[in-house]
mmCIF file of C-alpha atoms in Angstrom:
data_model
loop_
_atom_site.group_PDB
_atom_site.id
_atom_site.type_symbol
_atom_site.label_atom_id
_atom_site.label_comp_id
_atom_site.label_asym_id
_atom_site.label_seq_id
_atom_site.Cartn_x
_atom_site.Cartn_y
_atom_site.Cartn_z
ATOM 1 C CA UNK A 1 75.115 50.125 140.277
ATOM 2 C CA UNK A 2 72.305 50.803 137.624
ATOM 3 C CA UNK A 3 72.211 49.124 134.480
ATOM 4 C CA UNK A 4 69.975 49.566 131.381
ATOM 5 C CA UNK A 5 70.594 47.024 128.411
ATOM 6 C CA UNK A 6 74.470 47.688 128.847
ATOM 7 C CA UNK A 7 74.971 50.297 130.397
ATOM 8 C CA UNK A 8 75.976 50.201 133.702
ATOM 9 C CA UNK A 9 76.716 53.510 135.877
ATOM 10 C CA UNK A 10 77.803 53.679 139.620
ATOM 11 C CA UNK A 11 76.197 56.641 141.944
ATOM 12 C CA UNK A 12 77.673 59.608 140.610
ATOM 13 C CA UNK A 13 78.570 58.115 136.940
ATOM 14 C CA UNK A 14 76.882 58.527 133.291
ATOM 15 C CA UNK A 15 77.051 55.589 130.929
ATOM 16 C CA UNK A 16 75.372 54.758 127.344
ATOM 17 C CA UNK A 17 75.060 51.419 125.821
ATOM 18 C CA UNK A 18 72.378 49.530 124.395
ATOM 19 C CA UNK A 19 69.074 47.368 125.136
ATOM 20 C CA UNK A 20 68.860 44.031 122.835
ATOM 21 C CA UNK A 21 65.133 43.926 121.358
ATOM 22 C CA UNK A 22 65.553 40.975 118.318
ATOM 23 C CA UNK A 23 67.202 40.369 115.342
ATOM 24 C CA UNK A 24 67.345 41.929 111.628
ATOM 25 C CA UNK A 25 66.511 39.919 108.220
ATOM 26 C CA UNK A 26 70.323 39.044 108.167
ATOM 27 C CA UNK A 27 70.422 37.662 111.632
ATOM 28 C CA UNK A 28 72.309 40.480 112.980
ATOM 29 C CA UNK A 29 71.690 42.160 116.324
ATOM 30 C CA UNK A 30 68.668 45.204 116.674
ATOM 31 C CA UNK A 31 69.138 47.190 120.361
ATOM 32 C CA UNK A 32 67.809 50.306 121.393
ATOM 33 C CA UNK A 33 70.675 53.219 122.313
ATOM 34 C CA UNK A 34 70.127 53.627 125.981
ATOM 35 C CA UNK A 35 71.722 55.817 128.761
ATOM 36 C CA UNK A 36 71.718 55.820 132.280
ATOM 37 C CA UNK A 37 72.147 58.836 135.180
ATOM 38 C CA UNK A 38 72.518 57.526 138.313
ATOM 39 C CA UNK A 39 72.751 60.191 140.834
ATOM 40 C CA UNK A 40 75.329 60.745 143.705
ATOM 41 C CA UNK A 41 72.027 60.795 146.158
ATOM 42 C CA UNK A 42 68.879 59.111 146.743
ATOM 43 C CA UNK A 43 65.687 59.847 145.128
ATOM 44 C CA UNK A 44 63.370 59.336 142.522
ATOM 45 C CA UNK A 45 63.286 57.157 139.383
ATOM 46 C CA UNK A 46 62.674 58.407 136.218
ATOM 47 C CA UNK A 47 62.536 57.149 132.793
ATOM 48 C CA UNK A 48 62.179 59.109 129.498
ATOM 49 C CA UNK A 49 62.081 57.639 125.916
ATOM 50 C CA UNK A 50 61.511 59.427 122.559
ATOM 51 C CA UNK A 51 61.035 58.473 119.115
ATOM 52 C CA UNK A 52 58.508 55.936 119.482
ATOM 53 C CA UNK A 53 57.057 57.127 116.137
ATOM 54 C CA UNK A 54 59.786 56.663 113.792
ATOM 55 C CA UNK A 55 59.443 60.269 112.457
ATOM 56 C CA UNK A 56 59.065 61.834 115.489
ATOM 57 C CA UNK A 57 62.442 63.080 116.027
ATOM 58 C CA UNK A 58 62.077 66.347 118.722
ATOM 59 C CA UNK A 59 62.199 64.078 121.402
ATOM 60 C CA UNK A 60 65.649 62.910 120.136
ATOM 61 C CA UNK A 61 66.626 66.780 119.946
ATOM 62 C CA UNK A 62 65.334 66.860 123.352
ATOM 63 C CA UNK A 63 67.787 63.995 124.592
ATOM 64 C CA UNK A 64 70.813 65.747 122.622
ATOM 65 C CA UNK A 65 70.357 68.892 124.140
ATOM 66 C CA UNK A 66 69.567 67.617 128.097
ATOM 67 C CA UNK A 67 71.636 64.853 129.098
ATOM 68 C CA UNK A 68 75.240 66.793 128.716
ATOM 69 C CA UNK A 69 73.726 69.273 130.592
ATOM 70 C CA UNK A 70 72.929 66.955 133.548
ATOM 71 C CA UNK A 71 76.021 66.144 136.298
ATOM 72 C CA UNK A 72 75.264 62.871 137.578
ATOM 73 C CA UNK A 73 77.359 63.753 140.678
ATOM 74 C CA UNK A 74 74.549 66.849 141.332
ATOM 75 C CA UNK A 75 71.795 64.436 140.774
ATOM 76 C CA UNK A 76 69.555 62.879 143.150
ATOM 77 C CA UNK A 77 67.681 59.566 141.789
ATOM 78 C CA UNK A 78 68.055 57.829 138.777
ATOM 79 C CA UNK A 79 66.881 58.892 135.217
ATOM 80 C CA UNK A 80 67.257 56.053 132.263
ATOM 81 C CA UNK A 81 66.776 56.791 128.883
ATOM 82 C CA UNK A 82 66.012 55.261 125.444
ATOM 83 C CA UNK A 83 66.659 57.368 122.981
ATOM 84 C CA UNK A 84 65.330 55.667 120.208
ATOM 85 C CA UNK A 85 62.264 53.103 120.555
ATOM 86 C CA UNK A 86 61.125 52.347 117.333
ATOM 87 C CA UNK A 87 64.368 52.118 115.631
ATOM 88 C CA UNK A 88 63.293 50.470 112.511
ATOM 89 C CA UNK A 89 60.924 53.050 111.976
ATOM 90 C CA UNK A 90 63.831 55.647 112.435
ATOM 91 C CA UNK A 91 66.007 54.147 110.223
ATOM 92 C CA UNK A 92 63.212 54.181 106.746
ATOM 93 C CA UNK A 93 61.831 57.842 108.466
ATOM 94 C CA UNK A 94 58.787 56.514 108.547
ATOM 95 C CA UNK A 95 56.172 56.660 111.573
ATOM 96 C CA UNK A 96 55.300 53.006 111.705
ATOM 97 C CA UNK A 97 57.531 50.015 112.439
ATOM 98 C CA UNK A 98 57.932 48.579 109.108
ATOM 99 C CA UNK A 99 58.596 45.148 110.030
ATOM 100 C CA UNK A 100 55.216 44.410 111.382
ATOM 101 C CA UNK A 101 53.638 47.993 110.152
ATOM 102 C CA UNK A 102 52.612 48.654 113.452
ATOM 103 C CA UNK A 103 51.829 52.114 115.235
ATOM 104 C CA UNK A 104 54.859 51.743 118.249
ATOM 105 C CA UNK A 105 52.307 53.445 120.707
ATOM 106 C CA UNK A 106 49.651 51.151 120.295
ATOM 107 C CA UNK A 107 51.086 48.120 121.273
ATOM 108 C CA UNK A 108 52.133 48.827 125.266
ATOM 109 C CA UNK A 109 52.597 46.702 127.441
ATOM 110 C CA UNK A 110 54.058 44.788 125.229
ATOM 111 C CA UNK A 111 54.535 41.113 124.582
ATOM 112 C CA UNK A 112 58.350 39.603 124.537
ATOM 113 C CA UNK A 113 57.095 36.795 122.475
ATOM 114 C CA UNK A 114 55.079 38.650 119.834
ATOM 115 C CA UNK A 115 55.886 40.670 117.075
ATOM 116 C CA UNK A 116 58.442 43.318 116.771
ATOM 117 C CA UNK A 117 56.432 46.105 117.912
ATOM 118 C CA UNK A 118 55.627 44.298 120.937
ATOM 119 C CA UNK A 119 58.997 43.043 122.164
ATOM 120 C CA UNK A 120 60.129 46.065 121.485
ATOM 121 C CA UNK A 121 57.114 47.809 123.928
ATOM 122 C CA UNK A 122 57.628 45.027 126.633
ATOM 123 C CA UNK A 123 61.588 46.087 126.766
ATOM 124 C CA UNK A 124 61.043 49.599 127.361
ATOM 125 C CA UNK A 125 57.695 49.271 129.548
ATOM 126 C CA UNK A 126 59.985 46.740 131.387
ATOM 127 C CA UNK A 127 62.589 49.664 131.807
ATOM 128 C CA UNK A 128 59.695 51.987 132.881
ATOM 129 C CA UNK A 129 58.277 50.058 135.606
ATOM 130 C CA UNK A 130 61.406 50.673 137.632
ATOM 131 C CA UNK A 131 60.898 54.692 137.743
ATOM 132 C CA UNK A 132 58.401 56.852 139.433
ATOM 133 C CA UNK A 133 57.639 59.012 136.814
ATOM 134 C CA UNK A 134 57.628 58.416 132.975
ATOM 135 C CA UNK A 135 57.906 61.039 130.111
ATOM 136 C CA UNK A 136 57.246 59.659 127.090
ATOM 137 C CA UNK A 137 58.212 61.916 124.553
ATOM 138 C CA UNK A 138 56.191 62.512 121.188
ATOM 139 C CA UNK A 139 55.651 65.400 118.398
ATOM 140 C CA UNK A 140 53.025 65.790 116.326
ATOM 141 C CA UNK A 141 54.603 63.625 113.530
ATOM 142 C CA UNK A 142 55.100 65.803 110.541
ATOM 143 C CA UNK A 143 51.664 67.624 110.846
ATOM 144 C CA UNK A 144 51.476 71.369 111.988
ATOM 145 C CA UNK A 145 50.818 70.978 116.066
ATOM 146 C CA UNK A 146 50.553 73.153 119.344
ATOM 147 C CA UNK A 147 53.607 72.286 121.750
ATOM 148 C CA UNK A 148 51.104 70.454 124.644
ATOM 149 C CA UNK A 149 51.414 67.912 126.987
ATOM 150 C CA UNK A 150 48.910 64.774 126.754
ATOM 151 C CA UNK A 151 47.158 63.258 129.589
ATOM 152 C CA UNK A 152 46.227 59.824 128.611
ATOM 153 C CA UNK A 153 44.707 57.910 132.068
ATOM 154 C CA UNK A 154 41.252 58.895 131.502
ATOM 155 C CA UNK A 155 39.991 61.480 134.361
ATOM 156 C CA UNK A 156 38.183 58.605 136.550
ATOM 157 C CA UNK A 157 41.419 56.590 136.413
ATOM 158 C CA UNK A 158 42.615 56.347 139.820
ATOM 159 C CA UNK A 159 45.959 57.931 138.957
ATOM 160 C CA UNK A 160 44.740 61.007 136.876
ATOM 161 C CA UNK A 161 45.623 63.494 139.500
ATOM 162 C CA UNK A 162 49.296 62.580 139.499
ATOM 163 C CA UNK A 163 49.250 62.617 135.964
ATOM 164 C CA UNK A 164 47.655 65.829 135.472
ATOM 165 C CA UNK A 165 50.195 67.016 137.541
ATOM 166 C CA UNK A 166 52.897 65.991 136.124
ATOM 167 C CA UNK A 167 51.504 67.556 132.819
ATOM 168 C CA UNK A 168 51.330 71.066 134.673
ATOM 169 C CA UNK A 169 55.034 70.494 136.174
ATOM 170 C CA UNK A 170 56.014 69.974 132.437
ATOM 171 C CA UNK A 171 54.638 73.505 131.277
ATOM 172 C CA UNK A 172 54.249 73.477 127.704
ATOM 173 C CA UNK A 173 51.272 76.067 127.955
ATOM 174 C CA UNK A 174 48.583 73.143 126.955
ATOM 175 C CA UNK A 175 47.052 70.056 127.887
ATOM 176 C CA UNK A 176 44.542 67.470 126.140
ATOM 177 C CA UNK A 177 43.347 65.406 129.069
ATOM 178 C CA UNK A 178 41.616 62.713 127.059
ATOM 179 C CA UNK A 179 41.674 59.057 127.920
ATOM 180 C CA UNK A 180 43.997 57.599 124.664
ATOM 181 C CA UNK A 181 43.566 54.705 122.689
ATOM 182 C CA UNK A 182 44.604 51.078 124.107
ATOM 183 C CA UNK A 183 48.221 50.842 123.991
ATOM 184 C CA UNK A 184 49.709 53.805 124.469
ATOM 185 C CA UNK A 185 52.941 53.671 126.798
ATOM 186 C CA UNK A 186 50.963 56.705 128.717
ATOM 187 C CA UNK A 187 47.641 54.664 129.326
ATOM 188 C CA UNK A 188 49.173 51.257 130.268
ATOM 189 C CA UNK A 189 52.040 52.849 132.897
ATOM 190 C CA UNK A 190 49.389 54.293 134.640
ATOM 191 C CA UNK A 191 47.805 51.127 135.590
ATOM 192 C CA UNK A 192 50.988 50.348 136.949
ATOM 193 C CA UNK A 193 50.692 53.309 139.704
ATOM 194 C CA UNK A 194 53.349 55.231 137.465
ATOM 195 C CA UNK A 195 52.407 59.024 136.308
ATOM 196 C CA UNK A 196 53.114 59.118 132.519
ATOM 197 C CA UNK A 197 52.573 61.723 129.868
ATOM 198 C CA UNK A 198 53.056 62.488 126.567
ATOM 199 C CA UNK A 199 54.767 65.689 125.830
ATOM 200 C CA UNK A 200 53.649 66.336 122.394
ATOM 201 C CA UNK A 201 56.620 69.030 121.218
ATOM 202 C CA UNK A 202 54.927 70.677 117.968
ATOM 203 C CA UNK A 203 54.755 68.489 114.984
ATOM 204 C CA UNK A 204 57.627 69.076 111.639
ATOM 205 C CA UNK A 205 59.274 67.406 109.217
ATOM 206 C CA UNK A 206 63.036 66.921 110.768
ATOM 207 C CA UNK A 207 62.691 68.927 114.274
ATOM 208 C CA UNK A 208 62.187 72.465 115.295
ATOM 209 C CA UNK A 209 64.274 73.830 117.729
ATOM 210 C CA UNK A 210 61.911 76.330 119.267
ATOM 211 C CA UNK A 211 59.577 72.725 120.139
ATOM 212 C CA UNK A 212 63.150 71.342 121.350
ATOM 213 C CA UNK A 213 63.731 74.378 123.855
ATOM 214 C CA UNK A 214 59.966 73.475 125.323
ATOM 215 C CA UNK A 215 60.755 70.036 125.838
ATOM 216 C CA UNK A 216 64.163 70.762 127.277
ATOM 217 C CA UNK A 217 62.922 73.165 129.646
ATOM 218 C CA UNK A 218 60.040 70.796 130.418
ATOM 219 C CA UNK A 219 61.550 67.697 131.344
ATOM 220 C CA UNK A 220 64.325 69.887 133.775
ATOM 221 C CA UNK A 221 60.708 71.506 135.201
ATOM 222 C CA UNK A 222 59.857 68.041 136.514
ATOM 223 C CA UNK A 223 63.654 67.350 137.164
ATOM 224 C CA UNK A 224 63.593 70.500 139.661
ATOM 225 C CA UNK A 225 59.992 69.550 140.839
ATOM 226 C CA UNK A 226 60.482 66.084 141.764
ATOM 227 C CA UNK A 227 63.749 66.643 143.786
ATOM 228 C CA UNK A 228 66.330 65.026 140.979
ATOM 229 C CA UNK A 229 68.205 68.398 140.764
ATOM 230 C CA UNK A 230 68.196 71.850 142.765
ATOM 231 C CA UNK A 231 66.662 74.717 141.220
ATOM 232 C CA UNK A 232 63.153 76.757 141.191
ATOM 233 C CA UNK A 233 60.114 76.091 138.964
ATOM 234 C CA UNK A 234 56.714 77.666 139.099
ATOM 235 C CA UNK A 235 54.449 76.189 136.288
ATOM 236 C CA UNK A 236 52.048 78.704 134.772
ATOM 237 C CA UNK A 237 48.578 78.468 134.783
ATOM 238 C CA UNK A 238 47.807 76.302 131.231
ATOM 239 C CA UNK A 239 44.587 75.680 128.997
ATOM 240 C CA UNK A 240 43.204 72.617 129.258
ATOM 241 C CA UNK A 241 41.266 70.802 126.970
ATOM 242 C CA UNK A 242 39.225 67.367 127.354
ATOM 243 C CA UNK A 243 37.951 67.408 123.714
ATOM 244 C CA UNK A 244 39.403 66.768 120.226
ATOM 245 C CA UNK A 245 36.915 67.250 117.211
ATOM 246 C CA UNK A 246 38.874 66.541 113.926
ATOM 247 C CA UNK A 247 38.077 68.307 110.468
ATOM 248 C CA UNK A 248 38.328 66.755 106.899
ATOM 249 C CA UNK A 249 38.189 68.527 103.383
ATOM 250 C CA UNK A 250 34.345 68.361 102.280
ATOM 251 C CA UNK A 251 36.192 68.694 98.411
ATOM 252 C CA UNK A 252 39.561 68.210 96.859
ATOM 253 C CA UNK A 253 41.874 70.799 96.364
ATOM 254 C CA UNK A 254 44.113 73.330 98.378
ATOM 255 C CA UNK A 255 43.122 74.651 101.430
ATOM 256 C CA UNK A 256 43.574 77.783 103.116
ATOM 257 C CA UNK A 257 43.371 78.149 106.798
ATOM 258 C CA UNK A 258 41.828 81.176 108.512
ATOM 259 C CA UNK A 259 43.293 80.528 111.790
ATOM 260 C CA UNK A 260 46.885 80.231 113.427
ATOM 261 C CA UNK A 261 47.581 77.502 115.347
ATOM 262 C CA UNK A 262 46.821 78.347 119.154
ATOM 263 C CA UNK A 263 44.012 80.812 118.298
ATOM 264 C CA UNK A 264 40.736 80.642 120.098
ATOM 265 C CA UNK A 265 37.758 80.094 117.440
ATOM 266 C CA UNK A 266 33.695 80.113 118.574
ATOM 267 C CA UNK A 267 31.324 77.945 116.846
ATOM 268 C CA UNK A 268 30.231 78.549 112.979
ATOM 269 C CA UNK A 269 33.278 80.552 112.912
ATOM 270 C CA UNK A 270 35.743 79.681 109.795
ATOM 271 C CA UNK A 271 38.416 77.476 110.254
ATOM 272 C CA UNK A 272 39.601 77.104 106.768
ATOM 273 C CA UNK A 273 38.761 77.231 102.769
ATOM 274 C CA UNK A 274 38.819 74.275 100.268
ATOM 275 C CA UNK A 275 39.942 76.121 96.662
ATOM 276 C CA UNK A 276 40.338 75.270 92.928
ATOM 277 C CA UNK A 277 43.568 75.609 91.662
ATOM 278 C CA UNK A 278 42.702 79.147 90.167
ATOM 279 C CA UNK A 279 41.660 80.982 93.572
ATOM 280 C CA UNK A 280 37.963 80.075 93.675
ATOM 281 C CA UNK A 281 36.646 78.924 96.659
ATOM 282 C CA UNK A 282 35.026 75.665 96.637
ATOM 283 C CA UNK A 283 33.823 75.028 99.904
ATOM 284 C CA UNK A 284 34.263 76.726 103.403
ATOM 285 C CA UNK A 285 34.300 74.695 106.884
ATOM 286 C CA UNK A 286 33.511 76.027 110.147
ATOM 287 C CA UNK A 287 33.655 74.750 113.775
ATOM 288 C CA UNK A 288 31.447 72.509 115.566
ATOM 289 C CA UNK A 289 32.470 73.970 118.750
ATOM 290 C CA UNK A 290 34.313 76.679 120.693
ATOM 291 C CA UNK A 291 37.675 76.001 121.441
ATOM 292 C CA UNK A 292 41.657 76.129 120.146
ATOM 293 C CA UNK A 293 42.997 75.583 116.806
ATOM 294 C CA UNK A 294 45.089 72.347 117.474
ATOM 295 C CA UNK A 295 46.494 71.463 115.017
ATOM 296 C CA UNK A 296 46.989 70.883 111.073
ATOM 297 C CA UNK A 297 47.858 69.029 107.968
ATOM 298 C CA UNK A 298 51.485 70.141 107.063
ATOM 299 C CA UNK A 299 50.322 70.061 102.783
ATOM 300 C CA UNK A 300 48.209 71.867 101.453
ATOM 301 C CA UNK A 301 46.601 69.955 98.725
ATOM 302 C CA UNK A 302 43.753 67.709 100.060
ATOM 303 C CA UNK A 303 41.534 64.996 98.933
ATOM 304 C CA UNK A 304 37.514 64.533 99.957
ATOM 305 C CA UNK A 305 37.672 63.526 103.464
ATOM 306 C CA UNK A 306 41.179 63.760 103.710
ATOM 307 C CA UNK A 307 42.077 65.500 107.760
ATOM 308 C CA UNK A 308 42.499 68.976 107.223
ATOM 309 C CA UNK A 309 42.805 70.513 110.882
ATOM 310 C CA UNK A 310 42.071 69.939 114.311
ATOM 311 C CA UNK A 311 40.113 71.766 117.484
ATOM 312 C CA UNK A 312 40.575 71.450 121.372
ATOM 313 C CA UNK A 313 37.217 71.778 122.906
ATOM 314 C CA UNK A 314 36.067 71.701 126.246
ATOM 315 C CA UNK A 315 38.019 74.285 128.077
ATOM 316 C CA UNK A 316 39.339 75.165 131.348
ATOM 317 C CA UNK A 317 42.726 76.061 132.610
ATOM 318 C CA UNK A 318 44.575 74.127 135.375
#
């Protein structure tokens, strides 16, 4: 038997339930909804969670469109799932947890004495130490974003190779292999000996199905890879990127972008325009550096030093 929170599944069985994390104001219960696959054979453990930015919701569309495809009694391994991790969060639509306005993925591993963010980190990073692999699945919250996978270990970390292949596995065409900020669920897993990425599905307001499709196709990549189900995957060769130089608006007012998102740009070259409300053009930025247009605000209106846009620098392809 394999049980998450409260759901329990036998080899060969599918089961949903949830995992306790506190209480609300009014005393009543908060739990995570949770599902467990465990497979008819042996193998691998793996755990996927989404929505640990409130408004982060393609990993949820992921989840939706995945598990009834998967047949517990064709499965080898386990795979348990939250499907929502900072449920306060979803429940406002906003990205941080309201309750102790706290970023969800800066608070791993956890604490299951501390504040809600934290017991709510320790409960799932307590779920994701039992699986060999960990997707941890993210969007670019509402901005305008590349679908990319995000390696988080640092490259001297002792488990980067496994993570960096895991990223490939997961195909999304793009990889930032930068070492994240302290905790992230994909920095602190790895120090456990347990490959984790971020897929980072696009970034909208609601979700976007096309960014859905990725993921879905992504996480049965590794499924196939890593022996859970039968099938064929060959991951393409994908642009890598160990940089991340961020642009704000050197004015206020509406900008214009001169690139689409996934375009190559060389340095001095424009990236976008800051405008008056009539059309004239008030300032013009350019890049710092070769590399691909990331990602950008979502609005279009912008404040002085407000983040405008975004460039992955440092190229290869893996």
């Amino acid at each position: 038997m394999t049980t998450l929170g409260t759901a329990t599944a036998a080899p060969g069985e599918f089961a949903t339930g949830h995992l306790p994390v506190g209480e609300a104001r009014d005393g009543s219960e908060v739990a995570l909804p949770v599902a467990v696959l465990n497979g008819a054979r042996d193998g691998k453990t793996l755990y996927l969670q989404a929505v640990s930015d409130g408004d982060e919701l393609n990993g949820v569309g992921v989840l939706q469109t995945l598990v009834p495809q998967l047949d517990p009694a064709e499965l080898a391994g386990q795979i348990l799932v939250v499907g929502i991790v900072n449920i306060h969060a979803f429940h406002v639509a906003e990205h941080r947890n309201p309750i102790d306005d706290t970023k969800m993925n800066r608070a791993y591993p956890g604490d299951p004495n501390g504040t809600s963010s934290e017991r709510i980190a320790a409960a799932t990073f307590e779920a994701g130490q039992r699986a060999d692999l960990i997707l941890d699945l993210h969007q670019g919250s509402t901005s305008r974003m590349i679908n990319e996978t995000r390696v988080r270990c640092g490259p001297r970390h002792r488990m980067h190779d496994d993570c960096l292949e895991l990223a490939r596995v997961f195909d999304a065409g793009y990889i930032l292999d930068q070492k994240g900020p302290d905790g992230q669920l994909a920095r602190a897993a790895p120090d456990e000996g347990i490959p984790t990425i971020d897929p980072e599905l696009g970034g909208c307001v609601g979700w976007d199905q096309h960014s859905i499709d990725v993921g879905v196709q992504g996480v049965k990549n590794v499924l196939v890879h890593y022996g859970f189900i039968d099938g064929e995957t060959d991951p393409g060769e994908q642009t890598r990127a160990s940089g991340f130089e961020q642009y704000g608006a050197p004015a206020g007012g509406l900008v214009s972008f001169r690139k689409d998102l996934g375009e190559h740009v060389t340095r001095g070259e424009p990236l976008f325009d800051v405008t008056d409300p009539f059309g004239a053009v008030k300032s013009t930025v350019t890049a710092d550096s070769d590399g691909i247009f990331w990602r950008t605000r979502r609005l279009p209106q912008a404040a002085t030093g407000e983040y405008v846009c975004s460039v992955g620098t440092d190229l290869d392809t893996v």
